[in-house]
PDB file of C-alpha atoms in Angstrom:
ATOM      1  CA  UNK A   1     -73.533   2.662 -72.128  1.00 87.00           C
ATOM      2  CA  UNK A   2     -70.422   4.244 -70.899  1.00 91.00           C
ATOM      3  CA  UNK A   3     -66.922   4.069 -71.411  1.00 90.00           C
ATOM      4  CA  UNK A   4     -63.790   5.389 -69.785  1.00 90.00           C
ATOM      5  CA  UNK A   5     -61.174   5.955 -72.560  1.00 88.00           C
ATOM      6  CA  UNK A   6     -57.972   7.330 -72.062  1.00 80.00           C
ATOM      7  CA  UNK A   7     -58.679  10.322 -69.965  1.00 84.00           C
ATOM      8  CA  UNK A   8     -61.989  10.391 -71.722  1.00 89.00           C
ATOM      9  CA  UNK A   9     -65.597   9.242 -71.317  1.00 93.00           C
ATOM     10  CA  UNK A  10     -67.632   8.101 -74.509  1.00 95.00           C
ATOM     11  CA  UNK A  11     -71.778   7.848 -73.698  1.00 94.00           C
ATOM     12  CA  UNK A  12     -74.047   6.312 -75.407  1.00 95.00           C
ATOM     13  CA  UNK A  13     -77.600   7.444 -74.412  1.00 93.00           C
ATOM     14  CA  UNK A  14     -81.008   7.173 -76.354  1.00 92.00           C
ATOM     15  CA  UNK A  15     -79.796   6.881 -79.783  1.00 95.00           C
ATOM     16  CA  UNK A  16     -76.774   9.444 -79.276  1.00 95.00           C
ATOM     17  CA  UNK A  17     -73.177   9.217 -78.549  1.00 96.00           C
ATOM     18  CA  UNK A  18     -70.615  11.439 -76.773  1.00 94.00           C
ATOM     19  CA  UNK A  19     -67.375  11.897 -76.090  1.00 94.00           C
ATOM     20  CA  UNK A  20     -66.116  13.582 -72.562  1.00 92.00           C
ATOM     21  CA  UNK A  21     -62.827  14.742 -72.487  1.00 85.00           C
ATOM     22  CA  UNK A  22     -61.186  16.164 -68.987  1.00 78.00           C
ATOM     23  CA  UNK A  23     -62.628  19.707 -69.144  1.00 74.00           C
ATOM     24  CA  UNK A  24     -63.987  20.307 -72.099  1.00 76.00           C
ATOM     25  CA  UNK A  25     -67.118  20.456 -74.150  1.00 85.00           C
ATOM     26  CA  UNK A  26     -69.109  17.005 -74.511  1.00 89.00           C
ATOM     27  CA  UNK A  27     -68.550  16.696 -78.526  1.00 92.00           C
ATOM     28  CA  UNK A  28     -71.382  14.788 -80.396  1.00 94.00           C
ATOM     29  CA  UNK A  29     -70.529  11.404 -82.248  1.00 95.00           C
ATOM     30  CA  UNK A  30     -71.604   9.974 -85.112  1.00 94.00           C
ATOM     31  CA  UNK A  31     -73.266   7.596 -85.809  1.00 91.00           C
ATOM     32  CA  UNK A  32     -77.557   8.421 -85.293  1.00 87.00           C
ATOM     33  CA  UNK A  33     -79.666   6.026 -83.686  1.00 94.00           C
ATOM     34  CA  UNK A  34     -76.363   4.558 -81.743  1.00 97.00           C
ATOM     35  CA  UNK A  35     -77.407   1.249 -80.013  1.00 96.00           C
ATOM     36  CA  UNK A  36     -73.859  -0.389 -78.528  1.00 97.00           C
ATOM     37  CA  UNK A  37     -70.346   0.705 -77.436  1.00 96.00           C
ATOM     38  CA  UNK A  38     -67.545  -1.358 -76.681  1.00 96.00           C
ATOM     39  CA  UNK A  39     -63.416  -0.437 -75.858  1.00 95.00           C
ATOM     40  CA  UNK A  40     -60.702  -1.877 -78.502  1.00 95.00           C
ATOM     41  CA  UNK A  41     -57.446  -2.304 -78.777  1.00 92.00           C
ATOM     42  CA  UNK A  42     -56.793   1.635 -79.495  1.00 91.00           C
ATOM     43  CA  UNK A  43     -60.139   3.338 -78.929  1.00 95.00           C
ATOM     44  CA  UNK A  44     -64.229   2.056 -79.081  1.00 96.00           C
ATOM     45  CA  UNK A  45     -66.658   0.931 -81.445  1.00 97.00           C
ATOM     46  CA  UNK A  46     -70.009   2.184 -81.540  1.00 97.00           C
ATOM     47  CA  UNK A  47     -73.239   0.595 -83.384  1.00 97.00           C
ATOM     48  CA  UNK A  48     -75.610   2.548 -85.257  1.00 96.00           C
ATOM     49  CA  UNK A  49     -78.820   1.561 -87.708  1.00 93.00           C
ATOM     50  CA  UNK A  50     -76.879   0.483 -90.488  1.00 94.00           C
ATOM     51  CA  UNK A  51     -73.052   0.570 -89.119  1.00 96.00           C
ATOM     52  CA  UNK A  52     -70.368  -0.180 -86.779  1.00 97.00           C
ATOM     53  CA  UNK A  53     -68.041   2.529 -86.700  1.00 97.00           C
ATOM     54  CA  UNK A  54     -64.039   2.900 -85.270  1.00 97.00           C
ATOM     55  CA  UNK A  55     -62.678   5.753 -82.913  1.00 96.00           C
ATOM     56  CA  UNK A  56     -59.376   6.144 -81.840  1.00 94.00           C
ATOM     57  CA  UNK A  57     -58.764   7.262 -78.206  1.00 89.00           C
ATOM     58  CA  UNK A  58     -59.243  10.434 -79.174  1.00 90.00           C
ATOM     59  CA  UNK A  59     -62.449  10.217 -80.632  1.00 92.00           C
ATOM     60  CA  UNK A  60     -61.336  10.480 -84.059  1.00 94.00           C
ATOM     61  CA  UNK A  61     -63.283   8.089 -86.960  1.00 96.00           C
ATOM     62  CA  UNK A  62     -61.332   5.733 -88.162  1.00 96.00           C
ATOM     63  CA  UNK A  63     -63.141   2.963 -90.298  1.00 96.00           C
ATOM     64  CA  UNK A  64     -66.680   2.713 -91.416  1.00 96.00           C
ATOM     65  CA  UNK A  65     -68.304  -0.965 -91.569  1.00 95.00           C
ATOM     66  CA  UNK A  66     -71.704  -2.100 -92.572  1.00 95.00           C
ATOM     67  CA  UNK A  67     -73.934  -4.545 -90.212  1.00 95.00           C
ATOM     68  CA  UNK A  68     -77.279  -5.553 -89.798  1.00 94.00           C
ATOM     69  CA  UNK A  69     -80.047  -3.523 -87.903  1.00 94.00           C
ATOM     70  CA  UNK A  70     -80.979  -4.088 -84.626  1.00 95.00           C
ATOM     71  CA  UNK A  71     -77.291  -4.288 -82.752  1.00 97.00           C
ATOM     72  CA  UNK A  72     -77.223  -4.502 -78.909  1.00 97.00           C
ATOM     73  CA  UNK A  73     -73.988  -5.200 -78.195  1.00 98.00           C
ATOM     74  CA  UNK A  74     -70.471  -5.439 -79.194  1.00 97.00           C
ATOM     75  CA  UNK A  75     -67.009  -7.418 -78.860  1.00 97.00           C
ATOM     76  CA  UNK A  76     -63.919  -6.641 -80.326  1.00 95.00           C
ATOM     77  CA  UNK A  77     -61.135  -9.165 -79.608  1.00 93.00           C
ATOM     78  CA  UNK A  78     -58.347  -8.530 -81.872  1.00 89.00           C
ATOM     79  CA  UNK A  79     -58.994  -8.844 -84.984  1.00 89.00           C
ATOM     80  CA  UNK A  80     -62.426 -11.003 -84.295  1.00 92.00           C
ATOM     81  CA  UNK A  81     -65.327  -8.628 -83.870  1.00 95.00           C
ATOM     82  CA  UNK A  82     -68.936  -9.764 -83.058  1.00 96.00           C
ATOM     83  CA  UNK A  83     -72.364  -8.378 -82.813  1.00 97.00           C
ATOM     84  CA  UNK A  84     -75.206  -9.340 -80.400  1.00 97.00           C
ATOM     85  CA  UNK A  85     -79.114  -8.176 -81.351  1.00 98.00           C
ATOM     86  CA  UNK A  86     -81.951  -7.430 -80.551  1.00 97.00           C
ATOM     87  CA  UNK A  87     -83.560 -10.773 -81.345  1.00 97.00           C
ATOM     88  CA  UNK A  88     -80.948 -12.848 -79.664  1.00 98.00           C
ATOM     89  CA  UNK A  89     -78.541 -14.016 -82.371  1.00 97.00           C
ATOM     90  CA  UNK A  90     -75.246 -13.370 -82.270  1.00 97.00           C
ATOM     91  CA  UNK A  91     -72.175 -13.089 -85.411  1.00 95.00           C
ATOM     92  CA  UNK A  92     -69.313 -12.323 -87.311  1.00 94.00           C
ATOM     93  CA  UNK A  93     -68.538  -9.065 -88.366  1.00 92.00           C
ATOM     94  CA  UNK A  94     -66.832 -11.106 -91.322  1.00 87.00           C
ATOM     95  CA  UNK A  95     -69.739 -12.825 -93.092  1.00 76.00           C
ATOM     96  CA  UNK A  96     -67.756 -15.189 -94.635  1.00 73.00           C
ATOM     97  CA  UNK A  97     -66.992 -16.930 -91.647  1.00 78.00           C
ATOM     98  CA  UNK A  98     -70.643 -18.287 -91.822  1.00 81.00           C
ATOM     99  CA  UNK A  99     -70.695 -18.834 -87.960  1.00 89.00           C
ATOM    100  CA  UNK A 100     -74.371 -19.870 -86.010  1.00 92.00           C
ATOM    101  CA  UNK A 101     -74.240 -19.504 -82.036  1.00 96.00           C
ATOM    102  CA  UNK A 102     -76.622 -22.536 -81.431  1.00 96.00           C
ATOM    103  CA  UNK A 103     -80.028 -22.255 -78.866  1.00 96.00           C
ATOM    104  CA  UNK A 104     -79.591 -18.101 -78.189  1.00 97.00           C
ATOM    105  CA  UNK A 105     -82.402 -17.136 -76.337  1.00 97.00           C
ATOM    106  CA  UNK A 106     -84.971 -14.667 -78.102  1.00 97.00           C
ATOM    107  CA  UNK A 107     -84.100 -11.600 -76.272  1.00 98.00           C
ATOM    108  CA  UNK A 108     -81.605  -8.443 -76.832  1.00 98.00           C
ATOM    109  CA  UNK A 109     -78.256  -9.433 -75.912  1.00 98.00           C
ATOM    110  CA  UNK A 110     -76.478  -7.204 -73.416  1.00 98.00           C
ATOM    111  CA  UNK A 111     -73.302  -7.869 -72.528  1.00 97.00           C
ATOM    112  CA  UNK A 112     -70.762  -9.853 -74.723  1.00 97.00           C
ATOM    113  CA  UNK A 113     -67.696 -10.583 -73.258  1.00 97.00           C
ATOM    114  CA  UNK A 114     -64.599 -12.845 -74.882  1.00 96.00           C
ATOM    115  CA  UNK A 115     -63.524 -15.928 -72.503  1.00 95.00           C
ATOM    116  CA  UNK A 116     -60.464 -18.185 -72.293  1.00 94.00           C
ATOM    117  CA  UNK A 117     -60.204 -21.048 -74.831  1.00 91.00           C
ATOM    118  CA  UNK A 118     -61.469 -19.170 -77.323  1.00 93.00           C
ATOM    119  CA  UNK A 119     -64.940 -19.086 -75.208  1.00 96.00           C
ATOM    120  CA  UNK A 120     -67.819 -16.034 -76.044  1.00 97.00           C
ATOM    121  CA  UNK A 121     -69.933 -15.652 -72.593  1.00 98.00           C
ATOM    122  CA  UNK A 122     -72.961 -13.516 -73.363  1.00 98.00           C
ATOM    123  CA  UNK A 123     -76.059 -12.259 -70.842  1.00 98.00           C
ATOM    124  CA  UNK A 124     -79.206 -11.729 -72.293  1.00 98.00           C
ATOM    125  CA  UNK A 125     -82.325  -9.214 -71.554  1.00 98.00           C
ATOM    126  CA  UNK A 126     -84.355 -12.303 -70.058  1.00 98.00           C
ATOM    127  CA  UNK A 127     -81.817 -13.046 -67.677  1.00 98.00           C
ATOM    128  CA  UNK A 128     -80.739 -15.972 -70.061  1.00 98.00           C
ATOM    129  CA  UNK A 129     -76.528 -16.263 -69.754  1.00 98.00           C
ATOM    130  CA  UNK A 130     -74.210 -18.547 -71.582  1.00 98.00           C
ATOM    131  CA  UNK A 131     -70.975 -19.911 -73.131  1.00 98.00           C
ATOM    132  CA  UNK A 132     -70.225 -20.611 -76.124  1.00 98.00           C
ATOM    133  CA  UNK A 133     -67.233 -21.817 -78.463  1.00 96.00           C
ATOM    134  CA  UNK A 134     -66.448 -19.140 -81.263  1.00 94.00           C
ATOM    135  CA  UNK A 135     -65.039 -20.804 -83.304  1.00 91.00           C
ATOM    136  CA  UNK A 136     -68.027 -24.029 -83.618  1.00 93.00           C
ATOM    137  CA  UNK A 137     -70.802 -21.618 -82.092  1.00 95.00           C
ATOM    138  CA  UNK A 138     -71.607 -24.503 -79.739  1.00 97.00           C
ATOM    139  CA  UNK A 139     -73.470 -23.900 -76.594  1.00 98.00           C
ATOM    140  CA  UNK A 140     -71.006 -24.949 -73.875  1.00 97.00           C
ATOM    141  CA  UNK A 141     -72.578 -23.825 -70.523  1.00 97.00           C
ATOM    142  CA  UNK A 142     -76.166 -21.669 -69.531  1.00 97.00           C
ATOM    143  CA  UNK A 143     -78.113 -20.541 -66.773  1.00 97.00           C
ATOM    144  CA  UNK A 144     -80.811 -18.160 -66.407  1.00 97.00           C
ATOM    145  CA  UNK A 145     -80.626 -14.836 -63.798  1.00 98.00           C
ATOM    146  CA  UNK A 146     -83.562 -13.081 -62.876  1.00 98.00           C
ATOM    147  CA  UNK A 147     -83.429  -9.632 -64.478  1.00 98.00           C
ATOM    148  CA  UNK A 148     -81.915  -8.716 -67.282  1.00 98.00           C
ATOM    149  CA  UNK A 149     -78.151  -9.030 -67.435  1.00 98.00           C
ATOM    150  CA  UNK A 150     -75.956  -5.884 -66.981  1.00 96.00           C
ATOM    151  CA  UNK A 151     -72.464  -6.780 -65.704  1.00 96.00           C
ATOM    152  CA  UNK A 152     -70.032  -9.801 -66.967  1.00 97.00           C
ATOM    153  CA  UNK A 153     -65.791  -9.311 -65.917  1.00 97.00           C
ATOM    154  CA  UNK A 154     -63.502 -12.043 -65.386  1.00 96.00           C
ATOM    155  CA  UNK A 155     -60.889 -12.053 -62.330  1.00 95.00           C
ATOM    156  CA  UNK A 156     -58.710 -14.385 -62.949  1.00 91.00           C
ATOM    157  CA  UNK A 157     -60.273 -17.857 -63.757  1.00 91.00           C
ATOM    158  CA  UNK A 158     -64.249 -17.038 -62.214  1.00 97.00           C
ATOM    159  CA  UNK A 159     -66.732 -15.112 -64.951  1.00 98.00           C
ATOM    160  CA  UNK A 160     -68.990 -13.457 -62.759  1.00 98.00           C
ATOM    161  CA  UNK A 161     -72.211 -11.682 -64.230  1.00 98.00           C
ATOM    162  CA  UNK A 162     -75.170  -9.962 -62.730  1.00 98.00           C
ATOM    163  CA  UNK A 163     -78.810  -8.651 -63.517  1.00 98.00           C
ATOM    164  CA  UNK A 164     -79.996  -5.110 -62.886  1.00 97.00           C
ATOM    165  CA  UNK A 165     -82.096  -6.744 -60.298  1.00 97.00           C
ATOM    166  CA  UNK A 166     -79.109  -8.138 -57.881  1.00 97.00           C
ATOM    167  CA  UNK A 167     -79.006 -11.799 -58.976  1.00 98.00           C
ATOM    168  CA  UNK A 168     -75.613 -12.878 -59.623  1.00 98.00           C
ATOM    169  CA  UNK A 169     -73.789 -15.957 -60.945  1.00 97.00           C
ATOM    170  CA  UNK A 170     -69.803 -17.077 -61.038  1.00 98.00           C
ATOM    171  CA  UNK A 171     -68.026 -20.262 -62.918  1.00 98.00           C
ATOM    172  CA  UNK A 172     -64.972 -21.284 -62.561  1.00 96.00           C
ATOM    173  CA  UNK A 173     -63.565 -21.287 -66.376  1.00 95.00           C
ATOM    174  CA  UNK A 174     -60.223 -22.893 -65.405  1.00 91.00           C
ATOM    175  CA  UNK A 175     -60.486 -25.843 -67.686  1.00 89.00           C
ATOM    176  CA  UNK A 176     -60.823 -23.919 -70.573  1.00 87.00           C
ATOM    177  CA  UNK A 177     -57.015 -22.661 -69.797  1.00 84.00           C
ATOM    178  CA  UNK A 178     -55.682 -25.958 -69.589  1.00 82.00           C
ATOM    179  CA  UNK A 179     -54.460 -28.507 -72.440  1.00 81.00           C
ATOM    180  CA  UNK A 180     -56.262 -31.809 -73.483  1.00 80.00           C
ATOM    181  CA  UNK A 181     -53.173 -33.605 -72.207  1.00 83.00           C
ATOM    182  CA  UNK A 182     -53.665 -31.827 -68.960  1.00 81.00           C
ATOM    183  CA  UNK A 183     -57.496 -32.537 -68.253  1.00 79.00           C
ATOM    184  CA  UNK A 184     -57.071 -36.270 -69.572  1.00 79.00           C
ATOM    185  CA  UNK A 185     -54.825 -36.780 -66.899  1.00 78.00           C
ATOM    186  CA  UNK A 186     -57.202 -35.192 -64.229  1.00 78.00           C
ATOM    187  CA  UNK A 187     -59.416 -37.458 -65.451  1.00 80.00           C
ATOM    188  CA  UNK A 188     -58.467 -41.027 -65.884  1.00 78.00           C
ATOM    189  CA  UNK A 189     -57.018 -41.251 -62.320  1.00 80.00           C
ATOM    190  CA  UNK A 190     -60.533 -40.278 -61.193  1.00 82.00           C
ATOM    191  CA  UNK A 191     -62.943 -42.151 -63.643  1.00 82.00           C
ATOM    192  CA  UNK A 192     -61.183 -45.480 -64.216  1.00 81.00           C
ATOM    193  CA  UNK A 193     -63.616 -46.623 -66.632  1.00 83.00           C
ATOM    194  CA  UNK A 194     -64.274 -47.376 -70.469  1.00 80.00           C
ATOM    195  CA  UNK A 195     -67.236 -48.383 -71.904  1.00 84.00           C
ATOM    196  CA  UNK A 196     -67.023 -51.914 -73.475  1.00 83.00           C
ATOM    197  CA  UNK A 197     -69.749 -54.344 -74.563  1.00 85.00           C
ATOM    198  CA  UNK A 198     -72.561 -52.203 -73.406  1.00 89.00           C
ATOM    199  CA  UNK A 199     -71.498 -51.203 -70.386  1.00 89.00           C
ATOM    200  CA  UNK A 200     -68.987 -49.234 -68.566  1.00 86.00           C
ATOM    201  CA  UNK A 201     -65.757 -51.537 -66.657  1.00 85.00           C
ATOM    202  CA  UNK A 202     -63.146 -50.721 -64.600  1.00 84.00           C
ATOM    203  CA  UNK A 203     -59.872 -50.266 -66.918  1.00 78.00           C
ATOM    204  CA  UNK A 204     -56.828 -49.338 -66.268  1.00 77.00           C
ATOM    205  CA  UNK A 205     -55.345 -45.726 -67.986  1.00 77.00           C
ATOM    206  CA  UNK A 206     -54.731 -46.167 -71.631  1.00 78.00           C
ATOM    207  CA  UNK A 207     -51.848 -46.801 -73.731  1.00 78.00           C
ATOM    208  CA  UNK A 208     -51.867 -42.537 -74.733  1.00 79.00           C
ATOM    209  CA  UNK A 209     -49.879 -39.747 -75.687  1.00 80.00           C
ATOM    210  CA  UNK A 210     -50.710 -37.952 -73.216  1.00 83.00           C
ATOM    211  CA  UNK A 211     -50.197 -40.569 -70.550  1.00 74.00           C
ATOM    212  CA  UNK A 212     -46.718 -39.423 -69.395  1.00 71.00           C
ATOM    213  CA  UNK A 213     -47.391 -36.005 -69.751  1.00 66.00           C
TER     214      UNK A 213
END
């Protein structure tokens, strides 16, 4: 992986990690066997065996914080942090939460990268590539691209990803920006219906909060 952090480059290469600054030596980074980077609020995180640790944008060590083996990949998102693997699952930094991503795909995850409405999108070494709430861990979108998946941004409301083979993908993520009040009143105009005795019937918009919205 690689990183540009202010003025800086961090690199994370067969088990090793570096940090670039403009002209001068690469310096060596703790910790060994470093599997994952990722930019934060005010530096990176890197994954080792045993550990996630905290730089500053300096490249100082900051905090120290035990995880599972086997990390992949990374998000920090204020004060939320999660961890992809090698095996496909995803979680919590904080245990407690007790938080299962439903129907991962058993393959490294890649890329992790945070959504809007509270949304995890995450791309997977057999192409695999899907969305997820974080705060239920409910699968609310996939697809599959052919090669594993490298790249994931957002531009406005489109997530685009792509594989390391050229296949890309793009969803619009608008609704997730919008309020139940706001969707509801897409809706009813454009599916009139409610399902009574068994079937659905024509209605007319209910008598709702949101109504005058």
């Amino acid at each position: 992986g690689l990183l540009a952090v202010g003025g800086a480059c961090v690199v994370v290469d067969q088990g090793q990690a570096w940090h670039i600054g403009e002209g001068s030596v690469p310096t060596k980074l703790p910790p060994e066997g470093a599997s994952a980077l990722c930019e934060t609020a005010n530096g990176f995180a890197i994954a080792g065996e045993r550990e996630l640790l905290r730089f500053d944008g300096s490249g100082r060590l900051t905090t120290r914080s035990p995880i599972d083996a086997g990390a992949t990949a990374i998000l920090v998102d204020g004060e939320v942090t999660l961890l992809g693997f090698r095996s496909g699952n995803m979680e919590s930094l904080d245990r407690s939460v007790g938080l299962t991503f439903e129907r991962t795909p058993p393959s490294p995850v890649l890329r992790m990268l945070a959504g809007p409405g509270g949304t995890l999108f995450a791309g997977f070494g057999n192409g695999g590539v899907g969305l997820w709430d974080r705060t239920t861990g409910a699968l609310l979108h996939h697809s599959r691209l052919h090669g594993p998946v490298r790249h994931a941004a957002l531009a406005g409301r489109w997530l685009y990803a792509a594989s390391e083979l050229g296949d890309v993908i793009s969803w619009d993520l608008s609704t997730f920006d919008r309020s139940h009040c706001e969707l509801l009143g897409e809706v009813w105009p454009n599916v009139p219906t409610w399902w009574l005795s068994g079937r659905a019937q024509l209605h007319a918009m209910p008598d709702h909060a949101c109504r005058d919205r």
